[in-house]
Short mmCIF file of C-alpha atoms and ligand atoms in Angstrom, two decimals:
data_model
loop_
_atom_site.label_atom_id
_atom_site.label_comp_id
_atom_site.label_asym_id
_atom_site.label_seq_id
_atom_site.Cartn_x
_atom_site.Cartn_y
_atom_site.Cartn_z
CA MET A 182 75.89 45.30 70.78
CA GLU A 183 76.68 48.74 69.95
CA ARG A 184 73.84 49.87 72.24
CA GLN A 185 75.37 47.82 75.13
CA SER A 186 78.30 49.13 74.50
CA ARG A 187 77.39 52.81 74.74
CA ILE A 188 75.41 52.05 78.01
CA ARG A 189 78.41 50.50 79.30
CA THR A 190 80.26 53.92 78.46
CA LEU A 191 77.48 55.85 80.03
CA VAL A 192 77.47 53.98 83.19
CA LEU A 193 81.46 54.36 83.32
CA LEU A 194 81.44 58.12 82.81
CA LEU A 195 78.70 58.48 85.54
CA ALA A 196 80.64 56.30 88.00
CA ILE A 197 83.53 58.76 87.39
CA GLY A 198 81.46 61.70 87.81
CA ILE A 199 80.31 60.37 91.24
CA LEU A 200 83.53 59.33 92.30
CA LEU A 201 85.15 62.48 91.39
CA ALA A 202 82.49 64.99 92.73
CA PRO A 203 83.64 65.35 96.48
CA VAL A 204 87.27 65.83 95.12
CA LEU A 205 86.19 68.54 92.95
CA ALA A 206 84.07 70.02 95.38
CA GLY A 207 87.04 70.04 97.87
CA CYS A 208 89.27 71.39 95.16
CA ALA A 209 89.55 75.41 96.21
CA THR A 210 91.95 76.61 93.68
CA GLN A 211 90.57 75.44 90.36
CA PHE A 212 86.88 75.01 89.43
CA VAL A 213 84.93 75.94 86.32
CA GLY A 214 82.53 78.59 86.20
CA PRO A 215 80.28 79.98 83.64
CA GLY A 216 83.02 82.10 82.53
CA GLY A 217 85.73 79.95 82.80
CA PRO A 218 88.35 78.91 85.41
CA VAL A 219 87.39 80.88 88.69
CA ARG A 220 90.59 80.85 90.47
CA GLY A 221 91.49 81.47 94.37
CA GLN A 222 88.51 80.91 96.57
CA ALA A 223 89.90 81.03 99.85
CA ARG A 224 88.02 80.07 103.07
CA ASN A 225 90.40 81.99 105.43
CA ILE A 226 92.84 85.12 104.79
CA ILE A 227 95.94 85.46 106.95
CA LEU A 228 97.83 88.76 105.95
CA MET A 229 100.86 89.11 107.61
CA VAL A 230 102.73 92.91 107.70
CA GLY A 231 106.15 93.46 108.88
CA ASP A 232 105.95 96.85 109.82
CA GLY A 233 108.74 98.73 108.08
CA MET A 234 110.38 95.53 107.04
CA GLY A 235 112.19 96.44 103.85
CA PRO A 236 114.43 94.05 101.52
CA SER A 237 117.33 94.73 103.91
CA HIS A 238 115.73 94.07 107.18
CA PHE A 239 114.74 90.83 105.35
CA GLY A 240 118.23 90.21 104.21
CA ALA A 241 119.79 91.00 107.40
CA ALA A 242 117.51 88.65 109.22
CA TRP A 243 118.05 86.07 106.36
CA LEU A 244 121.91 86.20 107.01
CA TYR A 245 121.49 86.05 110.83
CA SER A 246 119.27 83.09 110.69
CA ASN A 247 121.38 81.07 108.23
CA ARG A 248 124.91 81.90 109.69
CA ILE A 249 124.30 82.15 113.24
CA LEU A 250 121.02 80.27 114.04
CA GLY A 251 121.76 77.71 111.44
CA LYS A 252 118.33 77.32 109.86
CA GLU A 253 116.35 78.81 107.08
CA LEU A 254 113.70 81.74 107.52
CA ARG A 255 110.20 80.58 107.12
CA MET A 256 109.52 83.29 104.92
CA VAL A 257 111.79 81.61 102.16
CA GLU A 258 109.70 78.63 102.99
CA VAL A 259 106.63 80.59 101.74
CA MET A 260 108.46 82.42 98.78
CA LYS A 261 109.88 78.82 97.60
CA SER A 262 106.38 77.09 97.51
CA GLY A 263 104.37 80.49 96.46
CA ARG A 264 104.79 83.35 94.41
CA THR A 265 106.43 86.81 95.06
CA ALA A 266 105.50 90.37 93.79
CA TYR A 267 107.59 93.12 93.78
CA VAL A 268 105.51 96.20 95.66
CA VAL A 269 105.40 99.93 95.35
CA ASN A 270 103.46 101.93 98.04
CA ASP A 271 103.22 105.73 97.07
CA THR A 272 100.07 107.43 98.43
CA ALA A 273 97.79 110.01 97.16
CA ASP A 274 99.77 112.82 98.61
CA ALA A 275 103.30 111.54 99.13
CA ILE A 276 106.28 109.26 97.63
CA VAL A 277 107.26 108.29 101.14
CA THR A 278 104.32 106.67 103.12
CA GLU A 279 103.64 106.06 106.63
CA SER A 280 101.51 103.25 108.23
CA ALA A 281 98.19 104.59 108.19
CA ALA A 282 97.99 105.58 104.90
CA ALA A 283 99.89 102.23 103.68
CA ALA A 284 97.77 100.15 105.89
CA THR A 285 94.48 101.75 104.59
CA GLN A 286 95.39 101.47 101.09
CA ILE A 287 96.06 97.70 101.53
CA ALA A 288 92.76 97.55 103.66
CA CYS A 289 90.57 99.46 101.12
CA GLY A 290 92.26 99.45 97.83
CA VAL A 291 92.42 103.11 97.30
CA LYS A 292 95.24 105.78 97.45
CA VAL A 293 94.72 107.97 100.48
CA ALA A 294 96.63 110.72 101.95
CA ALA A 295 99.09 110.31 104.91
CA GLN A 296 97.70 109.72 108.53
CA VAL A 297 94.34 108.79 107.70
CA VAL A 298 92.98 105.53 109.24
CA GLY A 299 90.28 103.56 107.17
CA MET A 300 89.28 106.78 105.07
CA GLY A 301 88.76 106.91 101.57
CA PRO A 302 90.59 109.54 99.21
CA ASP A 303 88.76 112.35 100.66
CA GLY A 304 90.20 111.89 104.21
CA LYS A 305 86.97 111.95 105.84
CA THR A 306 84.59 109.34 104.33
CA PRO A 307 84.94 105.65 105.57
CA CYS A 308 86.10 103.15 103.06
CA LYS A 309 84.74 99.57 103.48
CA THR A 310 87.93 97.33 104.45
CA ILE A 311 88.67 93.94 103.76
CA LEU A 312 87.92 92.90 107.34
CA GLU A 313 84.59 94.27 107.40
CA THR A 314 83.78 92.68 103.96
CA ALA A 315 84.64 89.66 105.65
CA ARG A 316 82.74 90.10 108.65
CA GLU A 317 79.70 90.88 106.68
CA LYS A 318 80.05 87.28 105.14
CA GLY A 319 79.82 85.87 108.56
CA MET A 320 83.72 85.11 108.79
CA ALA A 321 85.56 85.58 112.02
CA THR A 322 88.41 88.48 112.31
CA GLY A 323 91.19 88.97 114.14
CA LEU A 324 94.01 91.86 114.58
CA VAL A 325 97.09 91.12 116.20
CA THR A 326 100.31 93.46 116.51
CA THR A 327 103.20 93.84 118.89
CA SER A 328 102.85 97.54 118.77
CA GLY A 329 99.37 98.90 119.83
CA ILE A 330 96.27 97.49 118.69
CA THR A 331 95.13 101.04 118.43
CA ASP A 332 98.09 101.78 116.41
CA ALA A 333 97.81 102.47 112.67
CA THR A 334 98.05 99.36 111.14
CA PRO A 335 95.72 97.43 113.00
CA ALA A 336 93.26 100.48 113.34
CA ALA A 337 93.28 100.95 109.39
CA PHE A 338 91.42 97.48 108.89
CA ALA A 339 88.66 98.08 111.75
CA ALA A 340 88.58 101.72 112.48
CA HIS A 341 87.74 105.04 110.64
CA VAL A 342 89.26 108.23 112.21
CA GLU A 343 90.78 111.41 110.16
CA HIS A 344 94.09 111.02 112.02
CA ARG A 345 95.87 108.13 113.27
CA SER A 346 96.49 109.75 116.63
CA ASP A 347 92.80 109.66 117.62
CA GLU A 348 93.58 106.05 119.43
CA ALA A 349 91.02 106.41 121.85
CA SER A 350 88.17 106.28 119.11
CA VAL A 351 90.10 103.46 117.49
CA ALA A 352 89.77 101.52 120.48
CA ALA A 353 86.07 101.90 120.85
CA GLN A 354 85.50 101.18 117.24
CA GLU A 355 87.46 97.99 117.13
CA LEU A 356 85.23 96.72 120.05
CA GLN A 357 81.83 98.22 118.40
CA LEU A 358 82.89 96.59 115.10
CA GLY A 359 82.99 93.04 117.52
CA VAL A 360 86.45 92.01 116.00
CA ASP A 361 86.78 88.42 117.53
CA VAL A 362 90.47 88.66 118.28
CA LEU A 363 92.38 91.80 119.43
CA PHE A 364 95.82 91.38 120.80
CA GLY A 365 98.44 94.06 121.01
CA GLY A 366 99.75 96.65 123.32
CA ARG A 367 98.58 100.26 124.29
CA LYS A 368 96.07 99.48 126.98
CA GLN A 369 96.08 103.02 128.06
CA PHE A 370 93.44 103.78 125.18
CA PHE A 371 91.02 101.26 126.61
CA LEU A 372 91.01 102.70 130.33
CA PRO A 373 89.95 106.19 131.71
CA GLU A 374 92.24 108.74 132.90
CA SER A 375 90.76 107.82 136.59
CA THR A 376 92.60 104.53 136.51
CA GLY A 377 95.64 105.29 134.61
CA GLY A 378 94.39 105.17 131.15
CA LYS A 379 94.28 107.88 128.41
CA ARG A 380 90.66 107.80 127.83
CA LYS A 381 89.14 111.44 128.38
CA ASP A 382 85.54 110.23 127.93
CA GLY A 383 85.46 108.12 131.11
CA ARG A 384 84.86 104.90 129.63
CA ASP A 385 86.32 101.73 130.81
CA LEU A 386 86.37 99.78 127.40
CA ILE A 387 87.87 96.69 129.21
CA GLU A 388 84.57 96.54 131.44
CA GLU A 389 82.65 97.11 128.26
CA ALA A 390 84.52 94.28 126.52
CA HIS A 391 83.67 91.80 129.57
CA LYS A 392 80.08 92.90 129.10
CA ALA A 393 80.15 92.34 125.26
CA GLY A 394 81.26 88.74 125.72
CA TYR A 395 85.04 89.12 125.38
CA VAL A 396 87.67 87.18 127.67
CA VAL A 397 90.11 89.63 128.44
CA VAL A 398 93.65 88.62 129.05
CA GLY A 399 96.89 90.39 129.96
CA THR A 400 99.73 87.95 130.11
CA ALA A 401 101.24 85.03 128.08
CA SER A 402 100.13 82.35 130.40
CA GLU A 403 96.63 83.97 130.84
CA LEU A 404 96.57 83.88 126.91
CA LYS A 405 97.50 80.21 126.68
CA GLN A 406 94.69 79.32 128.87
CA ALA A 407 91.93 81.40 127.09
CA THR A 408 89.09 79.80 125.51
CA GLY A 409 86.14 81.02 123.72
CA GLY A 410 85.23 82.90 120.52
CA LYS A 411 85.96 86.45 121.31
CA ILE A 412 89.41 87.53 123.32
CA LEU A 413 90.68 90.95 123.92
CA GLY A 414 94.46 90.44 124.89
CA LEU A 415 96.19 93.74 126.06
CA PHE A 416 99.77 92.89 127.08
CA ASN A 417 101.21 96.53 127.83
CA MET A 418 100.10 100.18 128.77
CA GLY A 419 102.34 101.19 126.01
CA ASN A 420 103.76 99.24 123.12
CA MET A 421 104.69 95.53 123.46
CA ALA A 422 108.33 95.05 124.43
CA TYR A 423 110.98 94.55 121.75
CA GLU A 424 111.65 90.90 121.04
CA ILE A 425 115.26 91.46 122.20
CA ASP A 426 113.91 92.40 125.68
CA ARG A 427 110.80 90.30 125.81
CA ALA A 428 112.29 87.49 127.99
CA LYS A 429 112.22 89.69 131.08
CA THR A 430 108.60 90.55 130.54
CA ALA A 431 105.36 88.16 130.93
CA GLU A 432 104.27 89.28 127.38
CA PRO A 433 103.51 86.60 124.78
CA SER A 434 105.63 86.26 121.55
CA LEU A 435 104.06 87.17 118.02
CA ALA A 436 104.24 83.47 117.41
CA GLU A 437 102.26 82.50 120.59
CA MET A 438 99.43 85.28 119.53
CA THR A 439 99.36 83.83 116.29
CA VAL A 440 98.85 80.16 117.43
CA LYS A 441 95.86 81.39 119.72
CA THR A 442 94.53 83.72 116.87
CA LEU A 443 94.30 80.84 114.55
CA GLU A 444 92.84 78.63 117.05
CA VAL A 445 90.02 80.93 118.03
CA LEU A 446 89.12 82.17 114.35
CA ALA A 447 89.41 78.56 112.85
CA GLN A 448 86.20 77.79 114.93
CA ASN A 449 84.06 79.57 112.52
CA PRO A 450 82.97 77.10 109.66
CA LYS A 451 82.52 80.23 107.43
CA GLY A 452 86.25 81.07 107.70
CA PHE A 453 88.36 84.13 108.74
CA PHE A 454 90.38 87.22 108.01
CA ALA A 455 93.29 87.87 110.39
CA MET A 456 95.85 90.68 110.15
CA ILE A 457 99.03 89.99 111.95
CA GLU A 458 101.74 92.72 112.45
CA GLY A 459 105.25 92.55 113.56
CA GLY A 460 104.74 96.06 114.69
CA ARG A 461 107.99 96.71 116.33
CA ILE A 462 110.37 96.00 113.58
CA ASP A 463 109.48 99.72 112.47
CA HIS A 464 110.19 101.00 115.72
CA ALA A 465 113.57 99.49 116.00
CA ALA A 466 114.45 100.69 112.76
CA HIS A 467 113.40 104.19 113.57
CA GLN A 468 116.01 103.94 116.35
CA ASN A 469 118.49 102.73 113.88
CA ASP A 470 118.87 99.67 116.37
CA ALA A 471 120.42 96.86 114.21
CA ALA A 472 120.27 94.03 116.58
CA GLY A 473 116.79 94.81 117.68
CA THR A 474 115.55 95.21 114.22
CA ILE A 475 116.65 91.89 113.25
CA ARG A 476 115.53 90.03 116.38
CA ASP A 477 111.90 91.69 115.69
CA VAL A 478 112.09 90.46 111.99
CA LEU A 479 112.87 87.08 113.18
CA ALA A 480 109.95 87.12 115.78
CA PHE A 481 107.76 87.96 112.85
CA ASP A 482 109.09 85.10 110.69
CA GLU A 483 108.30 82.59 113.48
CA ALA A 484 104.82 83.96 113.60
CA VAL A 485 104.82 83.40 109.69
CA GLY A 486 105.89 79.74 110.50
CA VAL A 487 102.85 79.29 112.50
CA ALA A 488 100.46 80.71 109.79
CA LEU A 489 102.17 78.58 107.01
CA GLU A 490 101.80 75.41 109.30
CA PHE A 491 97.92 76.33 109.44
CA GLN A 492 97.68 76.81 105.89
CA ARG A 493 99.36 73.18 105.30
CA TRP A 494 96.67 71.86 107.87
CA ASP A 495 93.86 73.83 106.26
CA PRO A 496 94.88 74.61 102.28
CA ASP A 497 91.87 76.76 101.58
CA THR A 498 94.04 79.44 103.26
CA LEU A 499 95.49 82.25 101.50
CA LEU A 500 98.53 83.81 103.20
CA ILE A 501 100.08 86.92 102.22
CA VAL A 502 103.33 88.22 103.77
CA THR A 503 104.50 91.82 102.99
CA ALA A 504 105.48 95.21 104.51
CA ASP A 505 103.83 98.44 104.74
CA HIS A 506 107.00 100.61 103.98
CA GLU A 507 110.70 100.40 104.69
CA THR A 508 112.10 102.21 107.91
CA GLY A 509 115.41 103.64 108.25
CA GLY A 510 117.13 103.10 104.91
CA MET A 511 118.70 100.04 106.34
CA ALA A 512 121.93 99.17 104.46
CA LEU A 513 123.90 96.06 104.61
CA ILE A 514 127.03 97.95 104.11
CA GLY A 515 130.42 96.48 102.86
CA HIS A 516 132.27 96.58 106.10
CA SER A 517 132.52 96.90 109.97
CA LYS A 518 135.37 97.30 112.36
CA LYS A 519 136.27 93.57 112.32
CA HIS A 520 134.80 92.18 109.27
CA VAL A 521 133.65 92.58 105.56
CA GLY A 522 130.02 93.25 105.92
CA MET A 523 127.71 92.98 108.81
CA ASP A 524 129.17 91.43 112.03
CA LEU A 525 126.77 88.74 112.64
CA PHE A 526 128.73 87.85 115.85
CA ALA A 527 128.65 91.18 117.28
CA ILE A 528 125.02 91.59 116.66
CA GLN A 529 124.35 87.95 118.40
CA LYS A 530 126.12 89.33 121.49
CA VAL A 531 123.76 92.49 121.87
CA GLN A 532 121.31 91.56 124.54
CA SER A 533 119.05 94.61 124.97
CA SER A 534 117.24 97.00 122.63
CA LEU A 535 119.03 100.76 122.32
CA GLU A 536 115.88 101.80 124.16
CA ARG A 537 116.40 99.70 126.96
CA ILE A 538 120.35 100.58 126.98
CA LEU A 539 119.52 104.32 127.29
CA GLU A 540 116.98 103.83 130.16
CA ALA A 541 119.86 102.13 131.93
CA LEU A 542 122.22 105.33 131.08
CA GLY A 543 119.81 107.64 132.82
CA LYS A 544 120.14 111.44 132.70
CA ASN A 545 123.53 112.57 132.35
CA PRO A 546 125.65 109.68 132.59
CA THR A 547 129.48 109.92 132.69
CA SER A 548 131.38 108.76 129.93
CA GLU A 549 132.64 106.08 132.20
CA ASN A 550 129.03 105.15 132.73
CA VAL A 551 128.16 104.98 129.08
CA ARG A 552 131.16 102.37 128.56
CA ASP A 553 130.25 100.12 131.45
CA VAL A 554 126.61 100.07 130.26
CA VAL A 555 127.13 99.87 126.80
CA GLU A 556 129.53 96.78 127.34
CA LYS A 557 127.20 95.22 129.78
CA HIS A 558 124.26 95.01 127.27
CA THR A 559 126.12 94.90 123.96
CA ALA A 560 129.67 93.12 124.75
CA ILE A 561 131.12 95.98 122.74
CA GLY A 562 134.11 98.13 124.13
CA ILE A 563 133.52 101.37 122.83
CA THR A 564 136.29 104.20 123.17
CA GLU A 565 136.54 106.90 125.55
CA GLU A 566 135.98 109.42 122.88
CA GLU A 567 132.94 107.54 121.70
CA ALA A 568 131.54 107.27 125.16
CA ARG A 569 131.80 111.22 125.66
CA LEU A 570 129.92 111.68 122.51
CA ALA A 571 127.06 109.61 123.42
CA ALA A 572 126.91 110.58 126.99
CA ASN A 573 126.47 114.32 125.62
CA ASP A 574 123.37 113.11 123.42
CA ALA A 575 120.87 110.41 123.36
CA LEU A 576 119.63 107.63 121.16
CA HIS A 577 120.95 108.42 117.61
CA THR A 578 124.29 109.19 118.66
CA LEU A 579 124.50 105.96 120.66
CA ALA A 580 123.12 104.19 117.40
CA SER A 581 126.19 105.88 115.25
CA VAL A 582 128.77 105.03 117.76
CA LEU A 583 127.76 101.34 117.45
CA GLN A 584 127.21 101.33 113.86
CA PRO A 585 130.90 100.50 112.88
CA TYR A 586 130.91 97.76 115.46
CA LEU A 587 127.86 95.94 113.93
CA GLY A 588 128.40 96.84 110.20
CA VAL A 589 124.67 97.93 109.55
CA GLY A 590 124.29 101.32 107.95
CA TRP A 591 121.39 103.45 108.12
CA ALA A 592 120.40 106.41 105.61
CA SER A 593 117.38 107.86 107.96
CA GLN A 594 115.78 107.96 111.27
CA GLY A 595 112.27 107.81 109.24
CA HIS A 596 110.61 106.01 106.26
CA THR A 597 111.73 105.49 102.70
CA ALA A 598 110.40 104.96 99.61
CA SER A 599 112.14 101.68 99.14
CA PRO A 600 110.13 99.23 97.09
CA LEU A 601 108.65 95.93 98.94
CA PHE A 602 107.88 92.40 98.67
CA ALA A 603 104.47 90.70 98.85
CA PHE A 604 104.67 86.81 98.82
CA GLY A 605 102.35 84.30 99.43
CA SER A 606 100.71 81.00 98.96
CA GLY A 607 97.41 79.16 98.84
CA PRO A 608 94.15 79.99 96.55
CA GLY A 609 94.09 83.41 95.42
CA SER A 610 98.07 83.94 95.20
CA GLU A 611 98.07 83.34 91.70
CA ASP A 612 97.98 87.22 91.18
CA LEU A 613 100.56 87.96 93.67
CA VAL A 614 103.42 88.12 91.12
CA GLY A 615 104.91 90.86 88.81
CA PHE A 616 104.76 94.52 89.81
CA ARG A 617 102.11 95.71 92.17
CA HIS A 618 101.03 98.64 93.86
CA ASN A 619 99.92 97.76 97.60
CA THR A 620 96.37 99.04 96.78
CA GLU A 621 96.08 95.92 94.48
CA LEU A 622 96.57 93.44 97.53
CA PHE A 623 93.22 94.70 98.71
CA ARG A 624 91.59 93.47 95.26
CA ILE A 625 93.55 90.03 95.34
CA MET A 626 92.51 89.57 98.96
CA LYS A 627 88.72 90.45 98.10
CA THR A 628 88.66 88.29 94.87
CA ALA A 629 89.86 85.43 97.14
CA LEU A 630 87.32 86.19 99.50
CA GLU A 631 84.36 86.33 97.11
CA ALA A 632 85.34 83.84 94.72
CA GLY A 633 82.42 80.64 95.13
CA ARG A 634 81.01 82.52 97.94
ZN1 LIG B 297 107.21 103.99 111.46
#
């Protein structure tokens, strides 16, 4: 009797084991290895970087989204369902970083000096990036930005140059490495001078990309129709448009680029690494353009929403959302001309970037021109004296003239050392908590990438 009972127990345990095996095998976040629980095996990694997006940029977009658009930010969804860390970002040589050093620190996990792209602490020895590690493992890779695809942030993941201004080399290296998806602006660095580009070596990288098997696209509709495992999307000779100006162009949104990226990269059974950047948040903030900054944060947020939906579809995905640094010392000050705090209604009425308004003003405008053009693009009626000031100077005078109407303050036209957030969810996000240096984001991604592989 006792023996029979023992056999029955054994059979039952075996049956439970067989039943649970597929469940355990599919459970990416928790499985037991020889040294105890191994956390965070992710098949895919999506790293999203809001360039220049400090806590105030996020806060301004949050207020605008909730109070004007009547909806919550997708980034808040990520925060609520995942984990959040406080992030600092000083470099080997500075308290205030720029995008090249910041991106290299995130991509390689070491402190480096300003302006270097994908180089280690000595500034001239290439460091192995998280994208290169993913590629070695047979994973698909992608880089996406609204700035230039040769600009510092995407460059630091797939290229190695001593100074970020060497964008011609960056373009060649990104293709040489075979990054599967490359979407952004600055097509000029892919074309020789003879065809209107900026390459001095005479190479036509678009032609070379075709030969290497890339589908090459240049508009939103071409992007939508593109199929294949490798796509090069160059949507502007310079940077892509600010979101606030984009409707008048044929360019895709960051969210549309994100959809195509994930669609292409997810075809690889070994998984993928993608870095997706809201690159123009930084540029709008450099220009102290409050409305432009907020619109670009919202465009970035929409792309985060796409990544979040993907992660729900494929939960073996580590999603990290962060920034490289803060730009502009943006301050949500306590007053504007008509309101206490930011004037969200005034910001809503602004229809163009400051850059576009200045283009419309042309050279040496009269104060009457300035008043008309500003009113047409912003619905703000500035005074005669303010118009005279703006007529005599350029961009930042207009920005400071508009500041009291919009109720957003700026301490700088450059970057600041403001701490940032990194938040995310999915396997590997367990360590995305507490106080982190941006170099640690590399380790978090690498651990997730290598666990169980
Ligand atoms: Zn910047």
